[in-house]
Tab-separated table of N, CA and C in Angstrom:
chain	number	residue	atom	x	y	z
Q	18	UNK	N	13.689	-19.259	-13.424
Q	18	UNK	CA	13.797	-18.045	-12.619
Q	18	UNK	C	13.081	-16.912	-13.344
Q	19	UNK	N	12.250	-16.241	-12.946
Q	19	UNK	CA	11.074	-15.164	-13.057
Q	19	UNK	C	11.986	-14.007	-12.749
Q	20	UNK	N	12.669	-12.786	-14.111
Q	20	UNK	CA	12.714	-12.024	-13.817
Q	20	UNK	C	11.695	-10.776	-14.044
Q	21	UNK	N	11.557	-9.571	-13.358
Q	21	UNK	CA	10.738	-8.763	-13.433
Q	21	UNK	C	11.033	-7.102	-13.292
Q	22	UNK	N	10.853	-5.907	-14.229
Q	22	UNK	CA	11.269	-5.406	-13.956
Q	22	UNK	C	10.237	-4.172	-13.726
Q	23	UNK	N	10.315	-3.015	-12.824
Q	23	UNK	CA	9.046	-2.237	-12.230
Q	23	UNK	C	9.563	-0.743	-13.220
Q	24	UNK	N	9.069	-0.480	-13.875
Q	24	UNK	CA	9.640	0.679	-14.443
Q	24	UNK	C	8.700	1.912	-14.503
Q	25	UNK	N	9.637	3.238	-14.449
Q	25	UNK	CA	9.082	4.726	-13.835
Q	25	UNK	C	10.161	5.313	-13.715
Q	26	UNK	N	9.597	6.753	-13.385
Q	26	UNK	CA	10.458	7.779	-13.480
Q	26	UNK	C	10.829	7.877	-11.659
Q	27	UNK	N	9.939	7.268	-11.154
Q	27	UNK	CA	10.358	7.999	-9.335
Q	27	UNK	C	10.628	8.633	-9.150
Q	28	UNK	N	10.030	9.858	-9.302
Q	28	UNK	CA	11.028	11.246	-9.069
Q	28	UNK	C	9.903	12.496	-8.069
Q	29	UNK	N	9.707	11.913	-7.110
Q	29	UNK	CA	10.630	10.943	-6.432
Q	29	UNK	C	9.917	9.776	-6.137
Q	30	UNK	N	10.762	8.930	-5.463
Q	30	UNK	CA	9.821	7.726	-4.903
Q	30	UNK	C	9.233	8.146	-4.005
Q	31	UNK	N	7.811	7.393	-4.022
Q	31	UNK	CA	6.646	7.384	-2.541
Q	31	UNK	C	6.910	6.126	-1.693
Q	32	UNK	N	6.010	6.424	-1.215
Q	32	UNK	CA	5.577	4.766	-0.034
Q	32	UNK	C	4.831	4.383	-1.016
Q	33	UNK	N	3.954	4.831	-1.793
Q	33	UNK	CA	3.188	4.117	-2.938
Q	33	UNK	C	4.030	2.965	-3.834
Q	34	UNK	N	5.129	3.374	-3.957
Q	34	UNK	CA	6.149	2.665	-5.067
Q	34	UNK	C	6.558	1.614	-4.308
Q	35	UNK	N	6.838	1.919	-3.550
Q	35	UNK	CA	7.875	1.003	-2.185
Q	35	UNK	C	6.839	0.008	-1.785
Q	36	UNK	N	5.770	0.303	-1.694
Q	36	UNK	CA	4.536	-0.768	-1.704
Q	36	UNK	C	4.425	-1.685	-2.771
Q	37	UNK	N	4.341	-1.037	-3.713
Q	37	UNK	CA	4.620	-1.902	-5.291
Q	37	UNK	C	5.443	-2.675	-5.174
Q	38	UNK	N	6.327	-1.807	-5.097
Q	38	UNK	CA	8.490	-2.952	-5.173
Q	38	UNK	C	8.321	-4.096	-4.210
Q	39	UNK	N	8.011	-3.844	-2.785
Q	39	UNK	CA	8.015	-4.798	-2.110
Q	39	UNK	C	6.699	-5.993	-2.680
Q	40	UNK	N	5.935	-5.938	-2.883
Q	40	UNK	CA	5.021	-7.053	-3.178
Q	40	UNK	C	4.980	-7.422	-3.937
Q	41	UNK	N	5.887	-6.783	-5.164
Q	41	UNK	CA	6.376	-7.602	-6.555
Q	41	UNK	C	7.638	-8.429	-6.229
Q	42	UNK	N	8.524	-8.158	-5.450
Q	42	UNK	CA	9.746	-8.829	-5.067
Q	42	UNK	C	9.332	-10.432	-4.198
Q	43	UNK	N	7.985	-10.299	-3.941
Q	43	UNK	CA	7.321	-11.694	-3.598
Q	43	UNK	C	6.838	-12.578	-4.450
Q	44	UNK	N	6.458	-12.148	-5.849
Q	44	UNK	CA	6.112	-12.583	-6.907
Q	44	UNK	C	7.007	-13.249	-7.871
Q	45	UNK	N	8.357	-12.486	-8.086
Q	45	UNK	CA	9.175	-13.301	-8.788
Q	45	UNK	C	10.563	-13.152	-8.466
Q	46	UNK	N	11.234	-14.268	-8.989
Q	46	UNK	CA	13.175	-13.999	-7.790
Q	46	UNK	C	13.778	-12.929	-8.205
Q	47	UNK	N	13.620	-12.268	-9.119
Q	47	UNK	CA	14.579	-11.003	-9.290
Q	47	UNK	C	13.446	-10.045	-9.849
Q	48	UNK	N	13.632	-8.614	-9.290
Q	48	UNK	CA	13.057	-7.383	-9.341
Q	48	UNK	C	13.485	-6.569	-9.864
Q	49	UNK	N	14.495	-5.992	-11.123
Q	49	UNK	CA	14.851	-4.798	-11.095
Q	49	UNK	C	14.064	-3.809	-11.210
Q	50	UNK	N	13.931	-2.132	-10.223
Q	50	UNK	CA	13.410	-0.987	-10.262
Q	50	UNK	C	14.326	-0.517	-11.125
Q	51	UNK	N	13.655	-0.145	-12.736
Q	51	UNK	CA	14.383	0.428	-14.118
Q	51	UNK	C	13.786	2.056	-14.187
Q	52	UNK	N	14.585	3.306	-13.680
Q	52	UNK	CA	14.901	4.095	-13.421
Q	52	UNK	C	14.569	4.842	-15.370
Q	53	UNK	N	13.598	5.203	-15.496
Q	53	UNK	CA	13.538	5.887	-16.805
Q	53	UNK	C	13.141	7.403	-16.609
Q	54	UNK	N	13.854	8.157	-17.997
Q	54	UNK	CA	13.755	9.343	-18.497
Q	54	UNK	C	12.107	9.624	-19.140
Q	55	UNK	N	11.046	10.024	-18.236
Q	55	UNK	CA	9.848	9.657	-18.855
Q	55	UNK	C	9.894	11.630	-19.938
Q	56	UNK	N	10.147	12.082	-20.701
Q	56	UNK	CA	9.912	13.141	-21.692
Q	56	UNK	C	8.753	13.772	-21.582
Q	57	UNK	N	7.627	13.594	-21.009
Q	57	UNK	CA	6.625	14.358	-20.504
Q	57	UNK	C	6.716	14.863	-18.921
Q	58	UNK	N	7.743	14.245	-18.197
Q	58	UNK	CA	7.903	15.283	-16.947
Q	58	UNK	C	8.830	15.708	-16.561
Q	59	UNK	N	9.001	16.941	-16.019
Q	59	UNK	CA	10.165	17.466	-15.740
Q	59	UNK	C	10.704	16.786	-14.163
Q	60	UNK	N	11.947	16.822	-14.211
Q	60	UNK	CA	12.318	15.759	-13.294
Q	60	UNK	C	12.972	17.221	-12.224
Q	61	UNK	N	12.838	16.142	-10.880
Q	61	UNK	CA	13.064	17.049	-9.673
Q	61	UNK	C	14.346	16.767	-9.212
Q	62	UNK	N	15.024	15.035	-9.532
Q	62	UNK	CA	16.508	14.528	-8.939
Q	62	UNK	C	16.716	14.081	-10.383
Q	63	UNK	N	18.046	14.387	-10.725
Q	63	UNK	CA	18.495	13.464	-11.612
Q	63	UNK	C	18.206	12.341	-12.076
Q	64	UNK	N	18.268	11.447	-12.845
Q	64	UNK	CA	18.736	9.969	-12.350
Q	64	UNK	C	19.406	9.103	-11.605
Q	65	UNK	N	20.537	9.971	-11.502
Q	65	UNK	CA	21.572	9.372	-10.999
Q	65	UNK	C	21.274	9.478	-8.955
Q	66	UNK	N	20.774	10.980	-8.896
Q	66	UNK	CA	20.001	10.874	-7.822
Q	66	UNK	C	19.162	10.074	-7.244
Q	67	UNK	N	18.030	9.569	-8.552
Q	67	UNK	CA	16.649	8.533	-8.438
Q	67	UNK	C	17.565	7.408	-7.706
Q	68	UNK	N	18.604	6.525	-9.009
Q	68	UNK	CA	19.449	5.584	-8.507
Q	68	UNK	C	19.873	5.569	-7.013
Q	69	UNK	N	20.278	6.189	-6.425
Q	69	UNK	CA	21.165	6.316	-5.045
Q	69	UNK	C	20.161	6.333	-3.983
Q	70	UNK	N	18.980	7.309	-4.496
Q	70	UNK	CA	17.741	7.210	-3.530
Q	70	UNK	C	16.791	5.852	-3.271
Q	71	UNK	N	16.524	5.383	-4.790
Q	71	UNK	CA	15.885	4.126	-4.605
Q	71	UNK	C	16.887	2.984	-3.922
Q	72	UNK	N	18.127	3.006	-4.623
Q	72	UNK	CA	18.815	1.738	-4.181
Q	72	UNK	C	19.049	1.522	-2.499
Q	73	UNK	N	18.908	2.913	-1.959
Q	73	UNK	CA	18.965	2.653	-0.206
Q	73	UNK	C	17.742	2.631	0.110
Q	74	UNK	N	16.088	2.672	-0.271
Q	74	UNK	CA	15.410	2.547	0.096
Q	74	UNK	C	15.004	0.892	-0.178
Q	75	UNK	N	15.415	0.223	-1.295
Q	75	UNK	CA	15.341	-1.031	-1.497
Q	75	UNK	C	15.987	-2.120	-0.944
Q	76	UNK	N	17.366	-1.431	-0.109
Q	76	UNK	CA	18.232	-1.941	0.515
Q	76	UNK	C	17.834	-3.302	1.367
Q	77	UNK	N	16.791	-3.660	1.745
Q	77	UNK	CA	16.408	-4.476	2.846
Q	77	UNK	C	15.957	-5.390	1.819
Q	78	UNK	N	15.512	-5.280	0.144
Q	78	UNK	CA	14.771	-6.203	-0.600
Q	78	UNK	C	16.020	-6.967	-0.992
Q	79	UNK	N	16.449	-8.448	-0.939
Q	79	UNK	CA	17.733	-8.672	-0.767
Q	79	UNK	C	17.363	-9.379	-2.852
Q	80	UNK	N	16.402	-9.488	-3.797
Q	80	UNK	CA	16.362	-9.683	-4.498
Q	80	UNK	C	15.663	-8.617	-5.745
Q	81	UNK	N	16.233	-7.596	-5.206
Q	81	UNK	CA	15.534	-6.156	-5.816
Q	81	UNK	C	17.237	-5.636	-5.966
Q	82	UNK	N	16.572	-4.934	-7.239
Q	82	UNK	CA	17.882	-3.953	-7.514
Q	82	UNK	C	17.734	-3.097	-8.575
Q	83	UNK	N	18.173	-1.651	-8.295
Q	83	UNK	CA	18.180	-0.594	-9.395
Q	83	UNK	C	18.612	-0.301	-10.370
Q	84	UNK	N	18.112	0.492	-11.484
Q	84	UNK	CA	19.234	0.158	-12.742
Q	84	UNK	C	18.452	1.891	-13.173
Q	85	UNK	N	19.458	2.207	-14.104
Q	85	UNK	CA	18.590	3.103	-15.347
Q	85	UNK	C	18.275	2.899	-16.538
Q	86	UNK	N	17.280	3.295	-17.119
Q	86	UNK	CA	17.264	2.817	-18.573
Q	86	UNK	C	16.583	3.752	-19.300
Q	87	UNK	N	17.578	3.326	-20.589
Q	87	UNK	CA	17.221	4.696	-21.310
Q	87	UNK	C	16.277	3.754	-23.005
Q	88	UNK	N	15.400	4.628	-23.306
Q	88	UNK	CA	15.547	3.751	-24.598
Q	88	UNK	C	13.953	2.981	-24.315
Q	89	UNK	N	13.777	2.553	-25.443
Q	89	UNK	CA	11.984	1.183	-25.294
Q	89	UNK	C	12.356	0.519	-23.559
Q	90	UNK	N	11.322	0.764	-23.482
Q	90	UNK	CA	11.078	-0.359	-21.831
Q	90	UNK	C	11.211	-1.685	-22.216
Q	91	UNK	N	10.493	-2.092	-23.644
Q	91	UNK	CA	10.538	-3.824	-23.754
Q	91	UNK	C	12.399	-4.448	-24.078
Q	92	UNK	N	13.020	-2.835	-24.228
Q	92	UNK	CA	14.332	-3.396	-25.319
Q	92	UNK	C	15.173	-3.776	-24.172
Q	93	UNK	N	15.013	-2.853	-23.431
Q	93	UNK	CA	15.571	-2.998	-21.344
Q	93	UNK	C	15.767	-4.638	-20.799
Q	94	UNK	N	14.091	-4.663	-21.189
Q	94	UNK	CA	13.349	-5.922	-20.209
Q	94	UNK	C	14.316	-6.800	-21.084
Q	95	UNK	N	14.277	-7.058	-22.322
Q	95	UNK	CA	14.746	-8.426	-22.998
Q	95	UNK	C	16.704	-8.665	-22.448
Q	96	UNK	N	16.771	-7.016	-22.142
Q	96	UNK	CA	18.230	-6.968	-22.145
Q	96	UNK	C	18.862	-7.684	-20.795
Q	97	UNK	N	17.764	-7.602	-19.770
Q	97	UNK	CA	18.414	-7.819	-18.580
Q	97	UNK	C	17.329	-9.310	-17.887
Q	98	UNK	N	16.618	-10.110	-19.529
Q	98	UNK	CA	15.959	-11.628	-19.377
Q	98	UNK	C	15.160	-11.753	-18.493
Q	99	UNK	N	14.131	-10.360	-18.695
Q	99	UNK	CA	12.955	-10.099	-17.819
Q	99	UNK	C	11.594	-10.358	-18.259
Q	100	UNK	N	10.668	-11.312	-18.052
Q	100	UNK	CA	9.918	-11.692	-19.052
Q	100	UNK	C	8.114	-11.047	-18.594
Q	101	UNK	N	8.510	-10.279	-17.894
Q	101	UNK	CA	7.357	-9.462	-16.806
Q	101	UNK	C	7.752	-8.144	-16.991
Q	102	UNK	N	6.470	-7.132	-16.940
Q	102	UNK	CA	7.090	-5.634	-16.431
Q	102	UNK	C	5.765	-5.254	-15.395
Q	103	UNK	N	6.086	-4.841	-14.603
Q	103	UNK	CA	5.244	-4.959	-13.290
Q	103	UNK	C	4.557	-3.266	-13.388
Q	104	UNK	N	3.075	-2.932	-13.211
Q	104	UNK	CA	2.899	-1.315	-13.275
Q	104	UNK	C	1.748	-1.514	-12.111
Q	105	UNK	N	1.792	-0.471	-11.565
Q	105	UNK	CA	0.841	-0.119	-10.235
Q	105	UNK	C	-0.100	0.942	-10.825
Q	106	UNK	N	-1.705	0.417	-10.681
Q	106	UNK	CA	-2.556	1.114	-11.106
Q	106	UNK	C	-2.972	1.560	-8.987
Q	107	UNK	N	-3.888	2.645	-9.646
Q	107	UNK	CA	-4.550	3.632	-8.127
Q	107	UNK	C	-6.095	3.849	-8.086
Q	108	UNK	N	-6.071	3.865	-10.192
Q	108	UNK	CA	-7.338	4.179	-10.599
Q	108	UNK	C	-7.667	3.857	-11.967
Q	109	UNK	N	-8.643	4.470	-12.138
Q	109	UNK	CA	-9.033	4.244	-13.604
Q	109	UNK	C	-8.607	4.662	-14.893
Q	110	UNK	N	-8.049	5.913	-14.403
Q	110	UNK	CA	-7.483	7.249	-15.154
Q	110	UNK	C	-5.487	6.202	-15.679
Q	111	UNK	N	-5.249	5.434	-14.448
Q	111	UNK	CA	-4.296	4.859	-14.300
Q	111	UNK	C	-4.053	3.468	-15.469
Q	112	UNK	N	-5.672	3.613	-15.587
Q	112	UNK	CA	-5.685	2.189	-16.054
Q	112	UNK	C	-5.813	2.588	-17.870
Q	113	UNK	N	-6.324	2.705	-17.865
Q	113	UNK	CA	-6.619	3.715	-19.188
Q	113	UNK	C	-5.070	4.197	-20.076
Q	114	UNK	N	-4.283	4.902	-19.206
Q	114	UNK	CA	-3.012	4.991	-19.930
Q	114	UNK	C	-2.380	4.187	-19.920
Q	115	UNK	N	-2.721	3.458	-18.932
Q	115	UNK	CA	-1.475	2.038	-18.703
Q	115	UNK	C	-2.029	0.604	-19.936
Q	116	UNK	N	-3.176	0.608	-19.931
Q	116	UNK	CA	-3.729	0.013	-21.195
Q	116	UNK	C	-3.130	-0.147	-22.744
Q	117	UNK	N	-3.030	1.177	-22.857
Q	117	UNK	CA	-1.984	1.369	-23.962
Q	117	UNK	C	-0.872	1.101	-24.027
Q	118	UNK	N	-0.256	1.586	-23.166
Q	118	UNK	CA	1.485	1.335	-22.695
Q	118	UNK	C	1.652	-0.424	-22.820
Q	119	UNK	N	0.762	-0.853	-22.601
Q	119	UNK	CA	0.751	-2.548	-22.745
Q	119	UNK	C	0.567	-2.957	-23.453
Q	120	UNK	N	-0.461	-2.681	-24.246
Q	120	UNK	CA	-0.735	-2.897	-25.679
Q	120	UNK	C	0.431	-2.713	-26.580
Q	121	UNK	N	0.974	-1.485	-26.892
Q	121	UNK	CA	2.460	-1.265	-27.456
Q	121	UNK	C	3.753	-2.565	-26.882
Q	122	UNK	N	3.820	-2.220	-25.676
Q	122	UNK	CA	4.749	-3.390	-25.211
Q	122	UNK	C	4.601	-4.675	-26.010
Q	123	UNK	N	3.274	-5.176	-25.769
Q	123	UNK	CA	2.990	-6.551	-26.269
Q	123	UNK	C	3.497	-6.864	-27.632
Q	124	UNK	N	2.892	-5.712	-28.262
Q	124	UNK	CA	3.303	-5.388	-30.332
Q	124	UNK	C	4.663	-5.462	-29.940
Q	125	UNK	N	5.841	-4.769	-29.574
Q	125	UNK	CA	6.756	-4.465	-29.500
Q	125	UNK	C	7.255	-5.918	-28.776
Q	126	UNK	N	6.877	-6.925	-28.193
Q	126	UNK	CA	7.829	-8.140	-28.035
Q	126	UNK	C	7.026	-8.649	-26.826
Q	127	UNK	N	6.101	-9.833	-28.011
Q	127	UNK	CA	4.812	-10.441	-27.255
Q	127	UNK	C	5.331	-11.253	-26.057
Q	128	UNK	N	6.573	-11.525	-25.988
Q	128	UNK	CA	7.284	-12.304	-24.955
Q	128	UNK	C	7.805	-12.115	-23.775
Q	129	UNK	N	7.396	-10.632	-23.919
Q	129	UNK	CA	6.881	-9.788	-22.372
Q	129	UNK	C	5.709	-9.472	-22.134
Q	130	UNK	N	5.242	-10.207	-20.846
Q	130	UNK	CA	4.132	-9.604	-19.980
Q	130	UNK	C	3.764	-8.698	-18.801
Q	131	UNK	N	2.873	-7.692	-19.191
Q	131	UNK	CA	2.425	-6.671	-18.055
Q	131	UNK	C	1.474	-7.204	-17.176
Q	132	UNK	N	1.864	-7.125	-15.710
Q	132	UNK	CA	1.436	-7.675	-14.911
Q	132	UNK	C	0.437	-6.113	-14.063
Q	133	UNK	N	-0.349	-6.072	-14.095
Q	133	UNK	CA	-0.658	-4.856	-13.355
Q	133	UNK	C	-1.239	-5.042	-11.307
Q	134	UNK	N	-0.619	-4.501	-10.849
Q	134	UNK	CA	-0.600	-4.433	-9.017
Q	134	UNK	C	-1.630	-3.215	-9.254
Q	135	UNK	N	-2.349	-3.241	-8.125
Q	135	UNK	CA	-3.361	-2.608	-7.697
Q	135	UNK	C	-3.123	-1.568	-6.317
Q	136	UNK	N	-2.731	-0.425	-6.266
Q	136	UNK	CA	-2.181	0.421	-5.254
Q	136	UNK	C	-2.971	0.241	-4.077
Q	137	UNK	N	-2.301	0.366	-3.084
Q	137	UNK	CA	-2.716	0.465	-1.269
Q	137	UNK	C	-3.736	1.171	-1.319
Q	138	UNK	N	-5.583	1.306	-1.046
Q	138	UNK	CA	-5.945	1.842	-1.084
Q	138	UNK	C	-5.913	3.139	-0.594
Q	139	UNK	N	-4.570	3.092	0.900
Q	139	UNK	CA	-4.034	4.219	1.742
Q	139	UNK	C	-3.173	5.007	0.916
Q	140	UNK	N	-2.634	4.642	-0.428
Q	140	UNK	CA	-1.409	4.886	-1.472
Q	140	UNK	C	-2.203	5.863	-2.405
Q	141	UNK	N	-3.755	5.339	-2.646
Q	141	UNK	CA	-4.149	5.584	-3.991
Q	141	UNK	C	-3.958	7.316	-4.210
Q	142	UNK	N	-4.085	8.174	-3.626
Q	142	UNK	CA	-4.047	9.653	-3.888
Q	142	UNK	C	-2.635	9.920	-3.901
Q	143	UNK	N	-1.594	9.373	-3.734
Q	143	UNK	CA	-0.225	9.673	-3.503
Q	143	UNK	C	0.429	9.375	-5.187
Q	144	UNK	N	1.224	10.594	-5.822
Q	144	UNK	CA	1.649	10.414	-6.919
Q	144	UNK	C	2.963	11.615	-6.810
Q	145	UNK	N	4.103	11.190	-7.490
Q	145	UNK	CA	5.199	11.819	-7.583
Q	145	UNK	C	4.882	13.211	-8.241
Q	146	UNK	N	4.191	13.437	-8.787
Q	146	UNK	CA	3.610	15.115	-9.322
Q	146	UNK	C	3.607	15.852	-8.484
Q	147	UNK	N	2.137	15.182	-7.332
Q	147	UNK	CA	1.396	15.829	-6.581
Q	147	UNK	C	2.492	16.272	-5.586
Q	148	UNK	N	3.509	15.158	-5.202
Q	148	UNK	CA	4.360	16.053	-4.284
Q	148	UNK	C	5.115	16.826	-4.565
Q	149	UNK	N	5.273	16.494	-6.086
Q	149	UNK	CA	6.568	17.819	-6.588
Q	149	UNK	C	5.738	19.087	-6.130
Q	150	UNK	N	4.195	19.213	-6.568
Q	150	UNK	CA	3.504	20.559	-6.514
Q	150	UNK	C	3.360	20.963	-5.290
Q	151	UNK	N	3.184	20.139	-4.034
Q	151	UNK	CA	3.084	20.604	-2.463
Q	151	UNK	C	4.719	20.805	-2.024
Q	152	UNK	N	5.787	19.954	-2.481
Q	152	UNK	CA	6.571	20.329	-1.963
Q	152	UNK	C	7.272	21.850	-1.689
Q	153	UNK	N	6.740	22.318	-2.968
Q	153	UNK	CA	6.785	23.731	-3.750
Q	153	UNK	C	6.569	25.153	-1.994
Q	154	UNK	N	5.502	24.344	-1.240
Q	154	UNK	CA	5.021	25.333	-0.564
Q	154	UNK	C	5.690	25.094	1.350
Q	155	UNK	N	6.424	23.918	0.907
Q	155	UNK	CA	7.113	23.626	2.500
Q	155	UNK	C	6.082	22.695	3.317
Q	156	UNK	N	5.373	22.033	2.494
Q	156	UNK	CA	4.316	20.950	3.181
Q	156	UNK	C	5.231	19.894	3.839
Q	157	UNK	N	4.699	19.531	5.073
Q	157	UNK	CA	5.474	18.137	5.375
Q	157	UNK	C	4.659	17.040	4.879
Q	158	UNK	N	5.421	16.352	3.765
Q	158	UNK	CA	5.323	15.522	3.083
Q	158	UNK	C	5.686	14.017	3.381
Q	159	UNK	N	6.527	13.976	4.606
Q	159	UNK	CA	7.567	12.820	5.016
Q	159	UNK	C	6.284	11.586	5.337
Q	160	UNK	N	5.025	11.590	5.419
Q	160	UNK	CA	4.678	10.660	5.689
Q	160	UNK	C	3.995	9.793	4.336
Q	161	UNK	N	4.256	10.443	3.295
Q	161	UNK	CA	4.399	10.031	2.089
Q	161	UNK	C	5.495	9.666	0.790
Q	162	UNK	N	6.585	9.735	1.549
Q	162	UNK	CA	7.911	9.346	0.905
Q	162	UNK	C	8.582	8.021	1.699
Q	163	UNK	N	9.870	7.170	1.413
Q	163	UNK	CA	10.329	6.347	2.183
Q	163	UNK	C	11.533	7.536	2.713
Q	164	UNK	N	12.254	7.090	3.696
Q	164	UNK	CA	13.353	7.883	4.311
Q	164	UNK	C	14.381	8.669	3.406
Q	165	UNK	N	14.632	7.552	3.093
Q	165	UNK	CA	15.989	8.512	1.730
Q	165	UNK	C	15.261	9.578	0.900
Q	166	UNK	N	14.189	9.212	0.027
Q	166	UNK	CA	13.541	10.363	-0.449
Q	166	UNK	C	12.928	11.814	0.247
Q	167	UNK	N	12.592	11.490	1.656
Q	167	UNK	CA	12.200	12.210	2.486
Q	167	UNK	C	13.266	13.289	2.858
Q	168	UNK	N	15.136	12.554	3.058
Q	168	UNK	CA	15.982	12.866	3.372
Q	168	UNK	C	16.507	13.723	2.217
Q	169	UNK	N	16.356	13.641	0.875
Q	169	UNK	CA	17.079	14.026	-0.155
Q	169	UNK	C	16.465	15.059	-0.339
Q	170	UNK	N	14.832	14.859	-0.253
Q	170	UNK	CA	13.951	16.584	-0.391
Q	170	UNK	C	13.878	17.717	0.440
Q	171	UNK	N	14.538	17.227	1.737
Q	171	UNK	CA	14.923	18.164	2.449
Q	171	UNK	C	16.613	19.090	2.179
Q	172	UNK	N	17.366	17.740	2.326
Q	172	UNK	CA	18.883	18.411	1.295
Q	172	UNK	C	18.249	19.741	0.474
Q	173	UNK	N	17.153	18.940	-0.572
Q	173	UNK	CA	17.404	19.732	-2.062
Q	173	UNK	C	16.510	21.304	-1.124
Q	174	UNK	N	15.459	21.264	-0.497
Q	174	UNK	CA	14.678	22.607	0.187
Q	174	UNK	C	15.940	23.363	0.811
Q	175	UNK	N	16.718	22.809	1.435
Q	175	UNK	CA	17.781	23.524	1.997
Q	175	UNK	C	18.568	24.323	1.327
Q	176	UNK	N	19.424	23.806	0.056
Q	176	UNK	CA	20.125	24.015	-0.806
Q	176	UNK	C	19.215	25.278	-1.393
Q	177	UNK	N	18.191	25.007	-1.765
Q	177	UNK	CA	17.277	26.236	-2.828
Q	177	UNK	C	17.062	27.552	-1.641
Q	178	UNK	N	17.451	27.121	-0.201
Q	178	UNK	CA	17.020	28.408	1.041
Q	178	UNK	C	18.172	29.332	0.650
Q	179	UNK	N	19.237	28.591	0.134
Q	179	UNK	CA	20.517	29.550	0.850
Q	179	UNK	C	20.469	30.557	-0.474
């Protein structure tokens, strides 16, 4: 049994991700989406938020499931007998940092492999930044999020009106 785990900050999740998740959940029998604290971005939902948002958008993947993790990505993967970590490149710029990030992994516990997915070419401009920065101005964004995320960024616009 092939476990695999997709790890990121999602904050929030896109249809970009949800594209990922789903076509990795075809690849091997178990998927966990590992919910990390990435220290270079400032986060828009909690974690605990990320958790609740991803886990109802994954809801239909009946061999996918969410987790958080704090700590090395490889120390995660070994913890929960994941012998894959799945990353979605868009571009080059993508590929380049993600290069490294694999390289380290590998040093750090050659007995995990990075598998890299290649984004929807309809996906490729879509990144959790870019919407934090449009959301900023009241853009409708919904055709670039899955529902729950779509649903939660409206909550949070509401909440910041009153």
């Amino acid at each position: 049994m092939t476990t695999a785990i997709f790890p990121g900050s999602f904050d929030p999740v896109t249809v970009g991700h949800m594209h990922l998740i789903e076509r990795a959940s075809h690849l091997v029998d178990r998927l966990i989406v590992a919910i990390g604290v990435n220290t270079q971005k400032t986060g828009y939902f909690t974690p605990e938020e990320r958790l609740e948002i991803l886990s109802e958008s994954v809801a239909d993947l009946p061999n996918v499931t969410v987790q958080i993790e704090t700590g090395l990505t490889t120390d995660f993967a070994a913890s929960v007998g994941a012998t894959v970590i799945i990353r979605g490149l868009r571009n080059v710029t993508d590929f380049e940092y993600e290069q490294g990030i694999a390289g380290m992994n590998q040093y750090l516990n050659p007995k995990i492999e990075t598998v890299f997915l290649l984004a929807n070419p309809a996906d490729a401009f879509v990144s959790s930044s870019l919407i934090k920065e449009v959301i900023q101005f009241g853009a409708d964004i919904t055709g670039v999020l899955p529902p729950a995320a779509a649903k939660a960024i409206e909550q949070r616009r509401n909440e910041n009106a009153d």
